[in-house]
Tab-separated table of N, CA and C in Angstrom:
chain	number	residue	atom	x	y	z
S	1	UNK	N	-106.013	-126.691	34.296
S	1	UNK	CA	-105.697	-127.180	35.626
S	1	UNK	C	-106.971	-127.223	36.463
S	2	UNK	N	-107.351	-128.378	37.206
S	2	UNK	CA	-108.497	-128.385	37.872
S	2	UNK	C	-107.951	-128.523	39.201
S	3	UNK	N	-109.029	-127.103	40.207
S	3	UNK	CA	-109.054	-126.912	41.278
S	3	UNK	C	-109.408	-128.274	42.027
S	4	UNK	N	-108.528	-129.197	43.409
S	4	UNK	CA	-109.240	-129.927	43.806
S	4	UNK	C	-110.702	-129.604	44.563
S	5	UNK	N	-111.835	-130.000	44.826
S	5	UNK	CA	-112.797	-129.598	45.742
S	5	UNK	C	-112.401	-129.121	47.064
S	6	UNK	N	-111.660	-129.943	48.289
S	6	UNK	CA	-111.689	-129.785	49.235
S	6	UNK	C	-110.523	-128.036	49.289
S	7	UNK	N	-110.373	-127.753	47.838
S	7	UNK	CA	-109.650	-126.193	47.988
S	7	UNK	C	-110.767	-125.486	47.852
S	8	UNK	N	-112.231	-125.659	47.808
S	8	UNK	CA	-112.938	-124.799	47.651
S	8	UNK	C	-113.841	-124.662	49.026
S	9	UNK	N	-114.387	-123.420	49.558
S	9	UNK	CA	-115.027	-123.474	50.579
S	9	UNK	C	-116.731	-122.949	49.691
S	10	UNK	N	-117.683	-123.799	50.051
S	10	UNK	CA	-119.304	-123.947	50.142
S	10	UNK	C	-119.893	-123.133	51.059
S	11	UNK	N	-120.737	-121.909	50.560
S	11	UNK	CA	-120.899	-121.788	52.018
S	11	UNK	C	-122.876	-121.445	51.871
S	12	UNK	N	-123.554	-121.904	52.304
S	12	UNK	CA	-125.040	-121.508	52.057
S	12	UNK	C	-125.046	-120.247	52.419
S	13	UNK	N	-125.887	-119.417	52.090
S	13	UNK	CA	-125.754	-117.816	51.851
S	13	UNK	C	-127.151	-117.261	52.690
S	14	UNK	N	-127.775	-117.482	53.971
S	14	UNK	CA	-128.589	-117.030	54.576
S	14	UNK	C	-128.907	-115.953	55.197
S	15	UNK	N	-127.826	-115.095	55.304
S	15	UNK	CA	-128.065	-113.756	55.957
S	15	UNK	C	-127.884	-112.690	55.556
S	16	UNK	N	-127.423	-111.501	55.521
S	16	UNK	CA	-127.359	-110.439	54.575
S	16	UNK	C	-126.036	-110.028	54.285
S	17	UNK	N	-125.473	-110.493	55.386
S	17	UNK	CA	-124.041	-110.793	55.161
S	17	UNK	C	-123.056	-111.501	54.667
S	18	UNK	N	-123.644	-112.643	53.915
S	18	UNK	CA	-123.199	-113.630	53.335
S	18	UNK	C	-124.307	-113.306	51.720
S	19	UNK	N	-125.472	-112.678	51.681
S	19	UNK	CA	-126.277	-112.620	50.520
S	19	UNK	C	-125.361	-111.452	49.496
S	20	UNK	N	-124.821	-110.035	50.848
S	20	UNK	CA	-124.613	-109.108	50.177
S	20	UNK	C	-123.086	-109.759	49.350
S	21	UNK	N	-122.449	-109.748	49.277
S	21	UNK	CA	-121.508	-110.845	48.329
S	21	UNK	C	-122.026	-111.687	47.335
S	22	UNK	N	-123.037	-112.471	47.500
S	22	UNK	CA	-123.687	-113.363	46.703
S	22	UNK	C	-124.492	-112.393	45.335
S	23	UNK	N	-124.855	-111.063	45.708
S	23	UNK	CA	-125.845	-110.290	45.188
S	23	UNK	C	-124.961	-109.657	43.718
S	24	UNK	N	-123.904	-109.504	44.410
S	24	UNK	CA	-122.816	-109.112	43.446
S	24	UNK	C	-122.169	-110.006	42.295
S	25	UNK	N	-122.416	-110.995	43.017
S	25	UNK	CA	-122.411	-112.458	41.627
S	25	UNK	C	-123.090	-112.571	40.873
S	26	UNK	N	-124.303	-112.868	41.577
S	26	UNK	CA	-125.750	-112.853	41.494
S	26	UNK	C	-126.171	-111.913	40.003
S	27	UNK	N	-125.536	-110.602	40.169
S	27	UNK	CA	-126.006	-109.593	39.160
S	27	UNK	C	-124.802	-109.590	38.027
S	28	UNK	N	-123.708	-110.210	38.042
S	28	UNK	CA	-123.011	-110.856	37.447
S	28	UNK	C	-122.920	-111.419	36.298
S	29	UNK	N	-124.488	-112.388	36.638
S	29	UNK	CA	-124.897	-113.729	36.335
S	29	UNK	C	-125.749	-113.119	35.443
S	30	UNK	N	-126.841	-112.285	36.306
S	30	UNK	CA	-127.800	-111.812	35.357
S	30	UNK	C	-127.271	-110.820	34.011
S	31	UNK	N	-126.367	-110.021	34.509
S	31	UNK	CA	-125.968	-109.146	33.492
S	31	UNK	C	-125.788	-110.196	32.084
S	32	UNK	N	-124.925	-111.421	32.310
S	32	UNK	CA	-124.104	-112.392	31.302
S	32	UNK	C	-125.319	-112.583	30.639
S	33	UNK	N	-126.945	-112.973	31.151
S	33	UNK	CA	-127.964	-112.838	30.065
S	33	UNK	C	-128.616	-111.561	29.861
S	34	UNK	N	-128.224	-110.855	29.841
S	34	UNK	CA	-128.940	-109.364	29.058
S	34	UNK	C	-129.811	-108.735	29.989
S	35	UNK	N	-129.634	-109.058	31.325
S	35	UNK	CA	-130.815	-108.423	31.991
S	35	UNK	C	-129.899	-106.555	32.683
S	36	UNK	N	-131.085	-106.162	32.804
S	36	UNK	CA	-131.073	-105.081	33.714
S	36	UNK	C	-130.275	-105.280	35.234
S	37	UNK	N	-129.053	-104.574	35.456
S	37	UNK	CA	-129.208	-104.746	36.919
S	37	UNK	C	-129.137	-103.560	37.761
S	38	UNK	N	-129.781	-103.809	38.567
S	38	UNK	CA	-129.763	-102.663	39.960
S	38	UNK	C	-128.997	-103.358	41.216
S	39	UNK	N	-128.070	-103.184	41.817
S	39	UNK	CA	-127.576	-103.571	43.083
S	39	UNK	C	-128.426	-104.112	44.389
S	40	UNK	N	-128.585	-102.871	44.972
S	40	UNK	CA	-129.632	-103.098	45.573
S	40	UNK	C	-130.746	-103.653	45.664
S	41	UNK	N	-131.340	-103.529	44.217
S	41	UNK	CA	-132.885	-104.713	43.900
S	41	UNK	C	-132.213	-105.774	44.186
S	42	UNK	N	-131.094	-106.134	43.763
S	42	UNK	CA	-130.583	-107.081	43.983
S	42	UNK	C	-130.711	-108.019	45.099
S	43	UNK	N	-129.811	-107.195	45.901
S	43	UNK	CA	-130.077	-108.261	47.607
S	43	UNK	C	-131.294	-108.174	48.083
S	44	UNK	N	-131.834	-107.125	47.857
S	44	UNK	CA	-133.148	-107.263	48.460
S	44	UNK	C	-134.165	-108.645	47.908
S	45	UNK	N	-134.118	-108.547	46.897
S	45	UNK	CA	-134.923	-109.523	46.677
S	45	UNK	C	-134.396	-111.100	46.512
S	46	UNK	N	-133.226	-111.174	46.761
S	46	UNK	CA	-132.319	-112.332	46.955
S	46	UNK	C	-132.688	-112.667	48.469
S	47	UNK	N	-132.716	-111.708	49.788
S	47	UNK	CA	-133.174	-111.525	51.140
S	47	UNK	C	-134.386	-111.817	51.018
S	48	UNK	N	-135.528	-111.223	50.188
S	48	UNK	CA	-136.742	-111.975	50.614
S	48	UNK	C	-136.830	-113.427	49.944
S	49	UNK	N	-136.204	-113.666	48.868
S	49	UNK	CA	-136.356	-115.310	48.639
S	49	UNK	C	-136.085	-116.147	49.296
S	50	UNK	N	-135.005	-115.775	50.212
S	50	UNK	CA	-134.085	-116.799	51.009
S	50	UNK	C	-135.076	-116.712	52.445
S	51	UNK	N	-135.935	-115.708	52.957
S	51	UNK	CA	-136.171	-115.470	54.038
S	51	UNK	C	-137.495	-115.883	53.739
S	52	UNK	N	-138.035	-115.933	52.388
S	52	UNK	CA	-139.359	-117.194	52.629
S	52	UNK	C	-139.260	-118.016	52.208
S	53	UNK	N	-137.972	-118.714	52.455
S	53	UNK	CA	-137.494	-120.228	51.926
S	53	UNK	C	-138.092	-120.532	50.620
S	54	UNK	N	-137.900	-119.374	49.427
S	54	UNK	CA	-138.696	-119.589	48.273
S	54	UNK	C	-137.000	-120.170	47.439
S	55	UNK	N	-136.187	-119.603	48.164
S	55	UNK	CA	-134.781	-120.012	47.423
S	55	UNK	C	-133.706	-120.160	48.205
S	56	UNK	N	-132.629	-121.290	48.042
S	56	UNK	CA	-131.289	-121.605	48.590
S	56	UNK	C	-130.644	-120.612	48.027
S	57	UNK	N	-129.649	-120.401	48.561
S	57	UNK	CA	-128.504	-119.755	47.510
S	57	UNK	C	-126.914	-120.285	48.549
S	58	UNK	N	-125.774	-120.558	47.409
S	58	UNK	CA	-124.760	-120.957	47.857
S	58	UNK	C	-123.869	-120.192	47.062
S	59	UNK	N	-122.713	-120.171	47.744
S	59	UNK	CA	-121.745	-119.267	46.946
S	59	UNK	C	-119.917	-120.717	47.524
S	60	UNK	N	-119.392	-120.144	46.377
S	60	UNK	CA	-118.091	-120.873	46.321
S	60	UNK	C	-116.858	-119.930	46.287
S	61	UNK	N	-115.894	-120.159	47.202
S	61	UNK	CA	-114.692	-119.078	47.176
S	61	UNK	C	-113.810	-120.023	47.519
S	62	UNK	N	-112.676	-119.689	47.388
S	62	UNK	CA	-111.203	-120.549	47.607
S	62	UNK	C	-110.740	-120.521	49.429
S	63	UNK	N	-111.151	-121.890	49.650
S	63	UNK	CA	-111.029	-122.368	51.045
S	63	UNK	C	-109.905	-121.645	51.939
S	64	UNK	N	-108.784	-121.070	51.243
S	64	UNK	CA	-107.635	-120.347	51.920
S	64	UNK	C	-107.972	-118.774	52.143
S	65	UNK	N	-109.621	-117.925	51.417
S	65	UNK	CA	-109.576	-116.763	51.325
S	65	UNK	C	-110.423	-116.473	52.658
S	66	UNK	N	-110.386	-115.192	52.684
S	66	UNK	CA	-111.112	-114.447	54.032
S	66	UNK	C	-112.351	-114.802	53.641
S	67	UNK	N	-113.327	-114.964	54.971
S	67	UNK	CA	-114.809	-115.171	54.552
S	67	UNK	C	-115.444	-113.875	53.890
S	68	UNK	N	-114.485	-112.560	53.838
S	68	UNK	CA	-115.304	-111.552	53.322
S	68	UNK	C	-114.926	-111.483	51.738
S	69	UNK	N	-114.425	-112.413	51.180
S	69	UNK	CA	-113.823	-112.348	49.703
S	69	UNK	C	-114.465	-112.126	48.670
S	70	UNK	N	-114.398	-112.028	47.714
S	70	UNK	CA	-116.112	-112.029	46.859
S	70	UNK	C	-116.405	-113.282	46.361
S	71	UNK	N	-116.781	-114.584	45.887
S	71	UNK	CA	-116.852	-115.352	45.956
S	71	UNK	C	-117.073	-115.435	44.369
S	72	UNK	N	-115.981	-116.455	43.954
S	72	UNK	CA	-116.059	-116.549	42.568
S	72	UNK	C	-117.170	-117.821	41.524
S	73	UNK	N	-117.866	-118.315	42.388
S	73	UNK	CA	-119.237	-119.318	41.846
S	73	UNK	C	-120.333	-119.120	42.657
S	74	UNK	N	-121.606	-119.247	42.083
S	74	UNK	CA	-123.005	-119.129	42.820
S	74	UNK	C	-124.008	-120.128	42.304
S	75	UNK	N	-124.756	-120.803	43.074
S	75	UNK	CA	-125.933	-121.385	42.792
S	75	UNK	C	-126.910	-121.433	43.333
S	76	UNK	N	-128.363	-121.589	42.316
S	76	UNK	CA	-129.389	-120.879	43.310
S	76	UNK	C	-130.290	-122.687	43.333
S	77	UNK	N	-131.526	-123.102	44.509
S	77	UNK	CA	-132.018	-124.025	44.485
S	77	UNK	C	-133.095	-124.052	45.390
S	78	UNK	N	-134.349	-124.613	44.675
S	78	UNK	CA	-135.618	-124.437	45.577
S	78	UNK	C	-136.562	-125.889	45.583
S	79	UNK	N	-137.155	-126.170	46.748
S	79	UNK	CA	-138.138	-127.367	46.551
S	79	UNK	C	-139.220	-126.984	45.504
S	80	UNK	N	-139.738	-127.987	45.282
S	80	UNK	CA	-141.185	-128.289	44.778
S	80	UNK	C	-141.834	-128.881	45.044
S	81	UNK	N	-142.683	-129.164	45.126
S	81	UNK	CA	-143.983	-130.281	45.764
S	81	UNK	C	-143.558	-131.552	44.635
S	82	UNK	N	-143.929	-133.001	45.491
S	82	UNK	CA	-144.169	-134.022	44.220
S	82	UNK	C	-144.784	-134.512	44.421
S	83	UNK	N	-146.285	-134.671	44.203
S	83	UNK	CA	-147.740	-134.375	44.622
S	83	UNK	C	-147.715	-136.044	44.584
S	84	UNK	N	-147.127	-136.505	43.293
S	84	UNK	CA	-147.684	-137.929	42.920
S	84	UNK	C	-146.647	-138.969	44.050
S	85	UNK	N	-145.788	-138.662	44.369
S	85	UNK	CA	-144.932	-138.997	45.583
S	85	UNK	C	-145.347	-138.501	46.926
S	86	UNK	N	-145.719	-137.789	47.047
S	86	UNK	CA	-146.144	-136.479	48.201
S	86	UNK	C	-144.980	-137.022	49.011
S	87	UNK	N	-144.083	-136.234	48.239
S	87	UNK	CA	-142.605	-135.573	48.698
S	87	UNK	C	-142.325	-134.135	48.171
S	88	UNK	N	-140.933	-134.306	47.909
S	88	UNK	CA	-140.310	-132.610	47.181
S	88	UNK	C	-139.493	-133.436	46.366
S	89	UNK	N	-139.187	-132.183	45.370
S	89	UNK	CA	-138.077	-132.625	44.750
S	89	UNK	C	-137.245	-131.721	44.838
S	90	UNK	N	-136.036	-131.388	44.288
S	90	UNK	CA	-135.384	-130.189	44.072
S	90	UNK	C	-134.909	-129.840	43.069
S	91	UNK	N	-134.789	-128.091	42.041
S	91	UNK	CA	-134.618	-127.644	41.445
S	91	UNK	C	-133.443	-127.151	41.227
S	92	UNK	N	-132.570	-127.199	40.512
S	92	UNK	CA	-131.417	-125.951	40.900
S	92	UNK	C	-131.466	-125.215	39.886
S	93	UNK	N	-131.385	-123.527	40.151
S	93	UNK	CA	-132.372	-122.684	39.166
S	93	UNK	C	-131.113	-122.188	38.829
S	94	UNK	N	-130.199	-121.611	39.131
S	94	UNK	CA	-128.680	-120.716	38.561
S	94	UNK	C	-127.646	-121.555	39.156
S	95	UNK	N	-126.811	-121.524	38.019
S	95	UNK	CA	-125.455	-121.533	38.549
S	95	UNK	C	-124.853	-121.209	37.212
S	96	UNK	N	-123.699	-119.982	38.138
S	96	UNK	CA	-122.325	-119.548	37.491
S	96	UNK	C	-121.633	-119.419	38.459
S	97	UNK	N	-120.171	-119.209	37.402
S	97	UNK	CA	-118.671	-119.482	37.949
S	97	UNK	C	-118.057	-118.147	37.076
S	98	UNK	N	-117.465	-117.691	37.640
S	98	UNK	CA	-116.582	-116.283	37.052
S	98	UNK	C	-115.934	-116.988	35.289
S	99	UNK	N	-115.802	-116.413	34.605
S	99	UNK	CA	-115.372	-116.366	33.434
S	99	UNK	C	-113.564	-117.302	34.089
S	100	UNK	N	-112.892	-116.395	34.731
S	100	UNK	CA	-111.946	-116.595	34.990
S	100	UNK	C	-111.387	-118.085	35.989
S	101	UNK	N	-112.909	-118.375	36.649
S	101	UNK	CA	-112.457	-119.784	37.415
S	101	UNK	C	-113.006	-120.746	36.839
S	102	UNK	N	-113.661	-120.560	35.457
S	102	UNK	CA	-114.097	-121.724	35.046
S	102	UNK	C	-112.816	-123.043	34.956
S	103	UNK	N	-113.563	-124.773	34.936
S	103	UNK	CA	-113.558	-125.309	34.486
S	103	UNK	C	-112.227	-125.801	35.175
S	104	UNK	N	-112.539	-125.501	36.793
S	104	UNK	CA	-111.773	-125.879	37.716
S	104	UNK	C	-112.079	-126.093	38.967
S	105	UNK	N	-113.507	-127.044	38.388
S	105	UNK	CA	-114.427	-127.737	39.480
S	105	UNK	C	-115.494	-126.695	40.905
S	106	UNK	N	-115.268	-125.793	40.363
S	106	UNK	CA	-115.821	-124.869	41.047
S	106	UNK	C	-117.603	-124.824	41.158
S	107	UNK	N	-118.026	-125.214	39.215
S	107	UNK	CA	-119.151	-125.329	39.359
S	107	UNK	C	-119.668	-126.747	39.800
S	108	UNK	N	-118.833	-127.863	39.985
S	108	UNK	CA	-119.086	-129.434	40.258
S	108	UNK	C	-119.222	-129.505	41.879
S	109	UNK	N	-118.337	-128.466	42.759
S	109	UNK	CA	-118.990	-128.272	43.887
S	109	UNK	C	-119.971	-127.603	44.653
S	110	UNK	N	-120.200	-126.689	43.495
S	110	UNK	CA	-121.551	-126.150	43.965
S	110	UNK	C	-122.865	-127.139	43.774
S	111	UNK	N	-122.918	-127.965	42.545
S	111	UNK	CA	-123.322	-128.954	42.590
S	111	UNK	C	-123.297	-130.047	43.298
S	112	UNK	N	-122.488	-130.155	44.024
S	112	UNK	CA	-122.377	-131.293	45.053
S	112	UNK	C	-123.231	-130.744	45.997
S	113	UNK	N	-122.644	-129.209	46.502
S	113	UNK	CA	-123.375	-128.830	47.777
S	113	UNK	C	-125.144	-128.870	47.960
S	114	UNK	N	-125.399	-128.272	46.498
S	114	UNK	CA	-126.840	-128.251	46.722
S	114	UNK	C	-127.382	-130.098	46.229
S	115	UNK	N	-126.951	-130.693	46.003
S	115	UNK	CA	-127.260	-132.419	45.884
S	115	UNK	C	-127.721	-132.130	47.293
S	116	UNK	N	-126.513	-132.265	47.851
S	116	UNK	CA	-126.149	-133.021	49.370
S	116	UNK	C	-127.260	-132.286	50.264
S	117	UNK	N	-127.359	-130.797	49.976
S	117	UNK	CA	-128.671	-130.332	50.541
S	117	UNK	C	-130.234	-130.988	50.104
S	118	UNK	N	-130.135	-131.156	48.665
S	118	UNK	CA	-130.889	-132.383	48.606
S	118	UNK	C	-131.760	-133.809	49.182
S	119	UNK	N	-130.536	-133.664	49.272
S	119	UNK	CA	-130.340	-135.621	49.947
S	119	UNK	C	-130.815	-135.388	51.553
S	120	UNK	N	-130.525	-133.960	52.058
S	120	UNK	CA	-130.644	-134.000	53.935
S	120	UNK	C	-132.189	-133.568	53.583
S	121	UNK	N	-132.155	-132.866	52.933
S	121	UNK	CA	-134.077	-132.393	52.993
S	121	UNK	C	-135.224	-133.754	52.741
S	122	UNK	N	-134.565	-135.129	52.504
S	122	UNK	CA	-135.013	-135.794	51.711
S	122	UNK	C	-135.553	-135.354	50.421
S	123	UNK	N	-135.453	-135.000	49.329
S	123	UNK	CA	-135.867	-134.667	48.008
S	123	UNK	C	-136.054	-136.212	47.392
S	124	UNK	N	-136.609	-136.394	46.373
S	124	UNK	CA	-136.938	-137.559	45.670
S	124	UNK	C	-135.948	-137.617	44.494
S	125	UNK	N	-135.659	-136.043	44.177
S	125	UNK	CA	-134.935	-135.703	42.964
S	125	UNK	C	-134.006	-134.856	42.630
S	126	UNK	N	-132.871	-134.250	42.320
S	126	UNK	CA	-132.821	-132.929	41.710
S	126	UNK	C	-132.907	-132.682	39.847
S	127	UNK	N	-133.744	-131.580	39.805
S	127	UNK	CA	-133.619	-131.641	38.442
S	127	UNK	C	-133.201	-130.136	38.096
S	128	UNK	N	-132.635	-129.856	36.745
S	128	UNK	CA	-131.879	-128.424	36.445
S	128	UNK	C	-132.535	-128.574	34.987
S	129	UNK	N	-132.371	-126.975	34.177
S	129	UNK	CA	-133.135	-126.768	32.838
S	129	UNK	C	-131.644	-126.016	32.167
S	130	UNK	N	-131.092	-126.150	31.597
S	130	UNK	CA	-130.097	-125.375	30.804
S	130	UNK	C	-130.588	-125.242	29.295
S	131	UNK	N	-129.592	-124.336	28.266
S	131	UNK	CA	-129.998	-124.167	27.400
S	131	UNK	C	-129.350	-125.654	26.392
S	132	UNK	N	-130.137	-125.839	25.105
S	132	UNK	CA	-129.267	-126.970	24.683
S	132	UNK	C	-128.221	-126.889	23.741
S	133	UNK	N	-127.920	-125.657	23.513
S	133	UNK	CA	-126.700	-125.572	23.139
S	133	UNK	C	-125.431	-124.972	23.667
S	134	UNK	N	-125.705	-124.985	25.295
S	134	UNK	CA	-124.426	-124.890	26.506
S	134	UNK	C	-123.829	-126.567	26.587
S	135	UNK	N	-122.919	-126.416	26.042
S	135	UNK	CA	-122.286	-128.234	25.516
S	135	UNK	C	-121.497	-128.208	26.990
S	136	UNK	N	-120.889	-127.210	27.706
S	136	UNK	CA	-119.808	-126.910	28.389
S	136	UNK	C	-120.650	-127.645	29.877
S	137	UNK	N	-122.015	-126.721	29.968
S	137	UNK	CA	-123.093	-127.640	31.137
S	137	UNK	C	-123.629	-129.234	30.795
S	138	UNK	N	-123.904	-129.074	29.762
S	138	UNK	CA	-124.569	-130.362	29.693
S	138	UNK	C	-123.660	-131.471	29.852
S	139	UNK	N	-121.992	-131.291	29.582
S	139	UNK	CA	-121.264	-131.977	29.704
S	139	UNK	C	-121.026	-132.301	30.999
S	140	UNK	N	-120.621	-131.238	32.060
S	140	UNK	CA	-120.490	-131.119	33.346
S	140	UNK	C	-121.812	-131.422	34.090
S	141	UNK	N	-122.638	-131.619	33.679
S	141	UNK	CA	-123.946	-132.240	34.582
S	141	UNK	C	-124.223	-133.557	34.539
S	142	UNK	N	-123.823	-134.335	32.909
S	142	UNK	CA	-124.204	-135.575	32.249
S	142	UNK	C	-122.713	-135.938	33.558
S	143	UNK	N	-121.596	-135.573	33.448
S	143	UNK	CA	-120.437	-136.065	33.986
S	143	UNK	C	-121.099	-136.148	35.638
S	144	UNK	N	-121.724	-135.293	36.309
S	144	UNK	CA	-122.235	-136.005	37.546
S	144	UNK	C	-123.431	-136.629	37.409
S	145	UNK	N	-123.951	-137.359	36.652
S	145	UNK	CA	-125.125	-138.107	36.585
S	145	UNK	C	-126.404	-137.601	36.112
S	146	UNK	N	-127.142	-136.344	35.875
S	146	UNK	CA	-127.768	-136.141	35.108
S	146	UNK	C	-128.175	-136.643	33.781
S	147	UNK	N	-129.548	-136.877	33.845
S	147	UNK	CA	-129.650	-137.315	32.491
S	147	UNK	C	-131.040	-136.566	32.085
S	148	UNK	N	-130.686	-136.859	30.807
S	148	UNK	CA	-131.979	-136.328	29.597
S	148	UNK	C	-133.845	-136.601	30.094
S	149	UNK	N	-134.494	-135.558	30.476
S	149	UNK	CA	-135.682	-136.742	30.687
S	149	UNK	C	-136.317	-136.364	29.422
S	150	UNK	N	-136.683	-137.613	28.830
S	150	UNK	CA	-137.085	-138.020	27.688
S	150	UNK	C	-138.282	-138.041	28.118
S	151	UNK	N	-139.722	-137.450	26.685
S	151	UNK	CA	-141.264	-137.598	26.784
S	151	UNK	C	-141.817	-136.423	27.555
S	152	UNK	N	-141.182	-135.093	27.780
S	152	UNK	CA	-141.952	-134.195	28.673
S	152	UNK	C	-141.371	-133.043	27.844
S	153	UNK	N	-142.938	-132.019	27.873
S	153	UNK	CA	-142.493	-130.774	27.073
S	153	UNK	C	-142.276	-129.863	28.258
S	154	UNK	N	-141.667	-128.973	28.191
S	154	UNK	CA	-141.487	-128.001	28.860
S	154	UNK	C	-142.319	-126.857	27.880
S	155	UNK	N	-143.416	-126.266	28.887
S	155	UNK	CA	-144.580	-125.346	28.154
S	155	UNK	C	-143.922	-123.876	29.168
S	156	UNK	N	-144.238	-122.569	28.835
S	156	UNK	CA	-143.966	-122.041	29.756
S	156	UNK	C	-145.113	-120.508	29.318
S	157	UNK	N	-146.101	-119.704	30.264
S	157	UNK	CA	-146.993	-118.757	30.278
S	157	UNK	C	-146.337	-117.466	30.659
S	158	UNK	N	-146.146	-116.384	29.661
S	158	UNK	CA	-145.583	-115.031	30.247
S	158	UNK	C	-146.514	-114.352	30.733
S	159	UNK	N	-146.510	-114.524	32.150
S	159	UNK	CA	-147.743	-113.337	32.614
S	159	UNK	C	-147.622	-112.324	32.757
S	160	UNK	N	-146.360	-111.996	32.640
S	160	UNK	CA	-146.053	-110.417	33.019
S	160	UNK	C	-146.189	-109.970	31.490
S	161	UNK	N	-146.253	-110.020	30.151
S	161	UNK	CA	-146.619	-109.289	29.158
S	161	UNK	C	-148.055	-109.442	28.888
S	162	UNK	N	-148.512	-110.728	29.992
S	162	UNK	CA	-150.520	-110.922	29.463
S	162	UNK	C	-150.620	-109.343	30.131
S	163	UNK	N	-150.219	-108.935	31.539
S	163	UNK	CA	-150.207	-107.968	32.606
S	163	UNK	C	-150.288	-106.944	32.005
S	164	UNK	N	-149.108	-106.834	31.101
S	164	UNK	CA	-148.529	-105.457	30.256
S	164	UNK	C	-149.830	-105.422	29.139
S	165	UNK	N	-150.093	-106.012	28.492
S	165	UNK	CA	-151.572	-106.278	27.542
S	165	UNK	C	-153.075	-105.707	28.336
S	166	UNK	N	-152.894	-106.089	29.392
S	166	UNK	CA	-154.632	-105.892	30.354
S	166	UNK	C	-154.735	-104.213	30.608
């Protein structure tokens, strides 16, 4: 059964009061890939991303619940420079949806929201990195217009184990 959108409430997550909810997803999210979590590291450093506009964060809850609910989807999204445009583009770095609300449009409006934040910032672009054998995203992203960019490697430098090495 798919949730319609306009049953879901969007809400951008800027203050500590709207993060501390988000933080709890947030570590959620991280736990689902194997990471470490601490609570507290948590918001805190969710608070300084958001407070040096290094990161969006949005959270999704059911339009009929109290604004203090816990919010069952999150997505995270940041500019980038596009030097050869000298514009931005935009990234969207996380998104999850509770085990339990999947696949009842929950994650298609969080995606809308951060587009549409997109589109007001003027961005040139949004682009997202998933893994390629999440068939469940790639499906739900290709289904809002995403596509493959073909001819570019994705290279990536661990500095924090060069760090751990020095």
């Amino acid at each position: 059964m798919t949730t319609p959108r306009d049953t879901l409430r969007v809400t951008t997550c800027d203050t500590t009061e709207t993060l501390a909810p988000a933080s709890v997803l947030f570590n959620e999210y991280r736990r689902h890939y194997g990471q470490a979590v601490g609570d507290e590291d948590t918001l805190g450093w969710l608070i300084d991303m958001v407070q040096s506009s290094m990161l969006a964060v949005y959270t999704a809850a059911p339009a009929d619940s109290p604004a203090d609910v816990r919010p069952i989807g999150l997505a995270t999204s940041h500019a980038v420079p596009a030097s050869l445009v000298m514009g931005r583009f935009w990234q969207m770095r996380d998104l999850y949806v509770l085990p339990g609300s999947r696949r009842q449009g929950v994650a298609a409006a969080l995606v809308d929201a951060v587009r549409e934040a997109a589109l007001a910032a003027s961005a040139t672009r949004l682009s997202l990195v998933t893994e390629p054998d999440n068939h469940a995203a790639l499906s739900l992203y290709r289904s809002l217009g995403f596509k493959p960019v073909e001819g570019l490697a994705s290279l990536s430098l661990d500095l924090a184990a060069q760090a751990i090495r020095e």
